[in-house]
Amino acid sequence: MNINELAQLVDNAAFNATAVKQISEGQQLTLDEAYEVQKQMIDLRLNRGEKLIGLKMGFTSEAKMKQMGVNDMIWGRLTDEMIVQDGGSVNMTKYIHARAEPEICFRIAKDIKGEIALEDLDEYVDGIAPAIEIIDSRFENFKFSLEDVVADNCSSTGVVVGKWLTPSREISNLKMTLSFDKEVRAEGSSFDILGDPWKSLQAATRLAHHYGEEIKAGHIIMAGASTAAIFIEKGATISAEVEKLGSCSFKVS
Ligand code: OOG
Ligand code: MG
Protein backbone atom coordinates (compact mmCIF):
# COMPACT_ATOMS: atom_id res chain seq x y z
CA MET A 1 0.00 0.00 0.00
CA ASN A 2 1.18 3.54 -0.62
CA ILE A 3 1.34 6.28 2.02
CA ASN A 4 -2.13 7.60 1.26
CA GLU A 5 -3.72 4.13 1.37
CA LEU A 6 -2.05 3.47 4.71
CA ALA A 7 -3.34 6.80 6.07
CA GLN A 8 -6.84 5.74 5.05
CA LEU A 9 -6.34 2.32 6.61
CA VAL A 10 -5.51 3.69 10.09
CA ASP A 11 -8.07 6.48 9.82
CA ASN A 12 -10.84 4.02 8.94
CA ALA A 13 -9.77 1.70 11.75
CA ALA A 14 -10.01 4.57 14.25
CA PHE A 15 -13.27 5.89 12.81
CA ASN A 16 -14.95 2.48 12.91
CA ALA A 17 -13.24 1.27 16.11
CA THR A 18 -12.07 -1.86 14.30
CA ALA A 19 -8.55 -3.23 14.65
CA VAL A 20 -6.36 -3.90 11.61
CA LYS A 21 -3.20 -5.95 11.09
CA GLN A 22 0.11 -4.27 11.83
CA ILE A 23 1.48 -2.53 8.76
CA SER A 24 4.90 -4.06 9.50
CA GLU A 25 3.49 -7.56 8.92
CA GLY A 26 2.99 -6.73 5.25
CA GLN A 27 5.56 -4.04 4.44
CA GLN A 28 8.43 -2.10 5.95
CA LEU A 29 8.12 1.65 6.38
CA THR A 30 10.99 3.97 7.25
CA LEU A 31 10.37 6.23 10.23
CA ASP A 32 10.04 9.23 7.90
CA GLU A 33 7.43 7.38 5.83
CA ALA A 34 5.56 6.48 9.02
CA TYR A 35 5.42 10.18 10.00
CA GLU A 36 4.14 10.95 6.51
CA VAL A 37 1.33 8.39 6.97
CA GLN A 38 0.50 10.11 10.27
CA LYS A 39 0.42 13.53 8.63
CA GLN A 40 -1.87 12.35 5.83
CA MET A 41 -4.10 10.58 8.33
CA ILE A 42 -4.46 13.81 10.32
CA ASP A 43 -5.21 15.68 7.09
CA LEU A 44 -8.16 13.33 6.56
CA ARG A 45 -9.45 14.31 10.02
CA LEU A 46 -8.86 18.01 9.41
CA ASN A 47 -10.74 17.71 6.11
CA ARG A 48 -13.71 16.39 8.10
CA GLY A 49 -13.66 19.62 10.13
CA GLU A 50 -11.49 18.69 13.09
CA LYS A 51 -9.01 21.27 14.38
CA LEU A 52 -5.39 20.70 15.39
CA ILE A 53 -5.03 21.56 19.10
CA GLY A 54 -1.48 20.47 19.84
CA LEU A 55 0.93 17.58 20.08
CA LYS A 56 1.68 14.64 22.32
CA MET A 57 4.94 13.02 23.22
CA GLY A 58 5.16 9.27 23.68
CA PHE A 59 7.60 6.79 25.18
CA THR A 60 9.21 9.48 27.29
CA SER A 61 9.32 7.08 30.26
CA GLU A 62 10.99 3.74 30.84
CA ALA A 63 7.68 2.27 32.09
CA LYS A 64 5.96 2.95 28.76
CA MET A 65 8.85 1.79 26.58
CA LYS A 66 9.03 -1.43 28.55
CA GLN A 67 5.28 -2.05 28.40
CA MET A 68 5.12 -1.59 24.64
CA GLY A 69 8.53 -3.05 23.71
CA VAL A 70 9.89 0.00 21.89
CA ASN A 71 12.84 2.18 22.71
CA ASP A 72 12.50 5.56 21.08
CA MET A 73 10.56 8.75 21.72
CA ILE A 74 7.66 9.43 19.37
CA TRP A 75 5.25 12.31 18.84
CA GLY A 76 1.74 12.61 17.51
CA ARG A 77 -0.92 15.19 16.73
CA LEU A 78 -4.00 16.04 18.79
CA THR A 79 -7.32 17.32 17.43
CA ASP A 80 -10.32 18.89 19.13
CA GLU A 81 -12.32 15.71 18.54
CA MET A 82 -10.08 13.98 21.11
CA ILE A 83 -10.96 16.31 23.99
CA VAL A 84 -12.87 14.70 26.84
CA GLN A 85 -14.10 17.23 29.40
CA ASP A 86 -12.67 16.88 32.91
CA GLY A 87 -15.43 15.01 34.81
CA GLY A 88 -17.07 14.04 31.51
CA SER A 89 -17.77 10.58 30.17
CA VAL A 90 -16.85 8.41 27.21
CA ASN A 91 -18.61 5.46 25.67
CA MET A 92 -16.60 2.22 25.42
CA THR A 93 -18.11 1.43 22.01
CA LYS A 94 -16.10 4.31 20.52
CA TYR A 95 -12.91 2.38 21.17
CA ILE A 96 -11.20 -0.87 20.19
CA HIS A 97 -9.26 -1.66 23.40
CA ALA A 98 -8.51 1.70 25.00
CA ARG A 99 -6.09 2.29 27.83
CA ALA A 100 -5.58 5.30 30.12
CA GLU A 101 -2.37 6.81 31.47
CA PRO A 102 -1.50 9.72 33.79
CA GLU A 103 0.25 12.68 32.20
CA ILE A 104 1.18 16.34 32.56
CA CYS A 105 0.07 18.87 29.97
CA PHE A 106 1.60 22.23 28.95
CA ARG A 107 -0.30 25.13 27.36
CA ILE A 108 1.64 27.21 24.86
CA ALA A 109 1.59 31.02 25.26
CA LYS A 110 3.11 32.08 21.95
CA ASP A 111 4.04 30.60 18.60
CA ILE A 112 7.18 28.50 18.71
CA LYS A 113 9.55 28.83 15.80
CA GLY A 114 12.33 26.27 15.78
CA GLU A 115 13.84 24.31 18.62
CA ILE A 116 13.76 26.07 22.00
CA ALA A 117 16.45 25.56 24.65
CA LEU A 118 15.31 24.08 27.96
CA GLU A 119 16.13 27.25 29.90
CA ASP A 120 14.17 29.44 27.47
CA LEU A 121 10.91 27.50 27.57
CA ASP A 122 9.25 29.55 30.35
CA GLU A 123 8.22 32.40 28.11
CA TYR A 124 6.39 29.99 25.78
CA VAL A 125 4.22 28.36 28.44
CA ASP A 126 1.31 29.92 30.31
CA GLY A 127 -0.32 26.88 31.88
CA ILE A 128 0.41 23.46 33.26
CA ALA A 129 -2.17 20.85 34.25
CA PRO A 130 -2.66 17.27 35.36
CA ALA A 131 -3.95 15.16 32.48
CA ILE A 132 -5.04 11.72 31.36
CA GLU A 133 -4.35 10.35 27.92
CA ILE A 134 -6.68 7.72 26.45
CA ILE A 135 -4.78 5.66 23.90
CA ASP A 136 -6.33 3.09 21.58
CA SER A 137 -4.02 1.37 19.15
CA ARG A 138 -5.66 0.64 15.83
CA PHE A 139 -3.59 -2.55 15.57
CA GLU A 140 -4.73 -5.99 16.68
CA ASN A 141 -3.85 -6.92 20.27
CA PHE A 142 -2.37 -3.44 20.87
CA LYS A 143 0.88 -4.70 19.29
CA PHE A 144 3.05 -2.62 16.98
CA SER A 145 6.53 -1.71 15.75
CA LEU A 146 7.85 1.81 16.23
CA GLU A 147 6.91 2.67 12.62
CA ASP A 148 3.43 1.16 13.04
CA VAL A 149 2.62 3.25 16.10
CA VAL A 150 3.97 6.44 14.52
CA ALA A 151 1.83 5.85 11.42
CA ASP A 152 -1.15 5.33 13.77
CA ASN A 153 -0.61 8.81 15.28
CA CYS A 154 0.89 7.21 18.38
CA SER A 155 -2.43 5.63 19.40
CA SER A 156 -3.87 9.11 20.16
CA THR A 157 -7.55 8.92 21.01
CA GLY A 158 -8.56 11.09 23.96
CA VAL A 159 -7.21 13.76 26.28
CA VAL A 160 -8.60 14.89 29.62
CA VAL A 161 -6.97 18.04 30.98
CA GLY A 162 -7.48 19.28 34.55
CA LYS A 163 -7.40 22.82 35.87
CA TRP A 164 -4.66 25.04 34.42
CA LEU A 165 -2.12 26.34 36.93
CA THR A 166 0.60 28.96 36.64
CA PRO A 167 3.62 27.09 35.28
CA SER A 168 6.34 26.06 37.70
CA ARG A 169 9.81 24.80 36.79
CA GLU A 170 9.76 22.61 39.89
CA ILE A 171 7.76 19.68 38.59
CA SER A 172 10.48 17.07 38.25
CA ASN A 173 9.68 15.00 41.31
CA LEU A 174 5.90 14.83 41.69
CA LYS A 175 4.02 11.66 42.55
CA MET A 176 1.59 10.64 39.79
CA THR A 177 -1.17 8.08 40.14
CA LEU A 178 -3.91 6.63 37.97
CA SER A 179 -6.95 5.38 39.86
CA PHE A 180 -10.09 3.45 38.93
CA ASP A 181 -12.88 4.36 41.38
CA LYS A 182 -10.27 5.64 43.84
CA GLU A 183 -8.28 2.39 43.73
CA VAL A 184 -4.72 3.18 42.60
CA ARG A 185 -3.87 1.08 39.52
CA ALA A 186 -0.61 2.72 38.45
CA GLU A 187 1.86 4.90 40.26
CA GLY A 188 4.96 6.78 39.17
CA SER A 189 6.79 10.07 39.42
CA SER A 190 7.09 12.99 37.03
CA PHE A 191 10.82 12.25 37.27
CA ASP A 192 10.10 9.17 35.15
CA ILE A 193 9.27 11.51 32.25
CA LEU A 194 12.81 12.10 30.97
CA GLY A 195 13.90 13.20 34.44
CA ASP A 196 11.75 16.35 34.07
CA PRO A 197 8.56 16.88 31.99
CA TRP A 198 9.99 20.19 30.72
CA LYS A 199 12.54 18.07 28.84
CA SER A 200 9.67 16.39 27.05
CA LEU A 201 8.38 19.81 25.97
CA GLN A 202 11.89 20.68 24.82
CA ALA A 203 11.97 17.47 22.74
CA ALA A 204 8.57 18.38 21.27
CA THR A 205 9.97 21.70 20.01
CA ARG A 206 12.90 19.86 18.45
CA LEU A 207 10.84 17.13 16.79
CA ALA A 208 8.09 19.49 15.59
CA HIS A 209 10.74 21.67 13.99
CA HIS A 210 12.46 18.66 12.43
CA TYR A 211 9.21 17.43 10.87
CA GLY A 212 7.97 20.86 9.80
CA GLU A 213 5.02 21.01 12.22
CA GLU A 214 4.24 24.31 13.97
CA ILE A 215 3.52 24.66 17.67
CA LYS A 216 1.20 27.62 18.04
CA ALA A 217 -0.11 29.85 20.84
CA GLY A 218 -3.00 28.04 22.54
CA HIS A 219 -1.74 24.57 21.61
CA ILE A 220 -1.39 21.93 24.30
CA ILE A 221 1.54 19.53 24.59
CA MET A 222 1.14 16.23 26.45
CA ALA A 223 4.46 15.21 28.01
CA GLY A 224 3.94 11.44 27.93
CA ALA A 225 2.94 8.93 30.57
CA SER A 226 4.99 8.23 33.68
CA THR A 227 3.48 4.78 34.21
CA ALA A 228 2.31 1.86 32.12
CA ALA A 229 -1.17 2.36 30.62
CA ILE A 230 -4.19 0.48 32.02
CA PHE A 231 -7.16 -0.87 30.03
CA ILE A 232 -10.27 1.20 30.74
CA GLU A 233 -13.30 -0.56 32.20
CA LYS A 234 -17.00 0.05 31.72
CA GLY A 235 -18.57 1.79 34.71
CA ALA A 236 -15.26 3.01 36.14
CA THR A 237 -14.45 6.58 37.06
CA ILE A 238 -10.82 6.98 36.07
CA SER A 239 -8.73 9.73 37.62
CA ALA A 240 -5.17 10.94 37.51
CA GLU A 241 -3.63 12.78 40.40
CA VAL A 242 -0.39 14.71 40.19
CA GLU A 243 1.13 15.91 43.45
CA LYS A 244 0.84 19.71 43.76
CA LEU A 245 -0.98 20.00 40.39
CA GLY A 246 -4.25 18.34 41.37
CA SER A 247 -6.39 15.80 39.54
CA CYS A 248 -8.74 15.22 36.63
CA SER A 249 -11.11 12.40 35.75
CA PHE A 250 -13.56 10.86 33.32
CA LYS A 251 -16.21 8.18 33.52
CA VAL A 252 -16.55 5.17 31.22
CA SER A 253 -20.05 4.14 30.12
C1 OOG B 1 1.76 4.67 22.15
C2 OOG B 1 1.62 6.00 22.80
C3 OOG B 1 2.64 6.27 23.89
C4 OOG B 1 2.99 7.72 25.99
O1 OOG B 1 2.51 8.54 26.77
O2 OOG B 1 4.08 7.17 26.20
C5 OOG B 1 2.20 7.38 24.78
C6 OOG B 1 1.09 3.55 22.91
O3 OOG B 1 1.53 3.21 24.00
O4 OOG B 1 0.14 2.98 22.37
O5 OOG B 1 1.19 8.01 24.58
MG1 MG C 1 0.55 9.14 26.32
CSV table of C-alpha atoms and ligand atoms in Angstrom, one decimal, residues 56-59 64 101 103 133 135 154 222 224-225, ligand 2:
chain,number,residue,atom,x,y,z
A,56,LYS,CA,1.7,14.6,22.3
A,57,MET,CA,4.9,13.0,23.2
A,58,GLY,CA,5.2,9.3,23.7
A,59,PHE,CA,7.6,6.8,25.2
A,64,LYS,CA,6.0,3.0,28.8
A,101,GLU,CA,-2.4,6.8,31.5
A,103,GLU,CA,0.3,12.7,32.2
A,133,GLU,CA,-4.4,10.3,27.9
A,135,ILE,CA,-4.8,5.7,23.9
A,154,CYS,CA,0.9,7.2,18.4
A,222,MET,CA,1.1,16.2,26.4
A,224,GLY,CA,3.9,11.4,27.9
A,225,ALA,CA,2.9,8.9,30.6
B,2,MG,MG,0.6,9.1,26.3
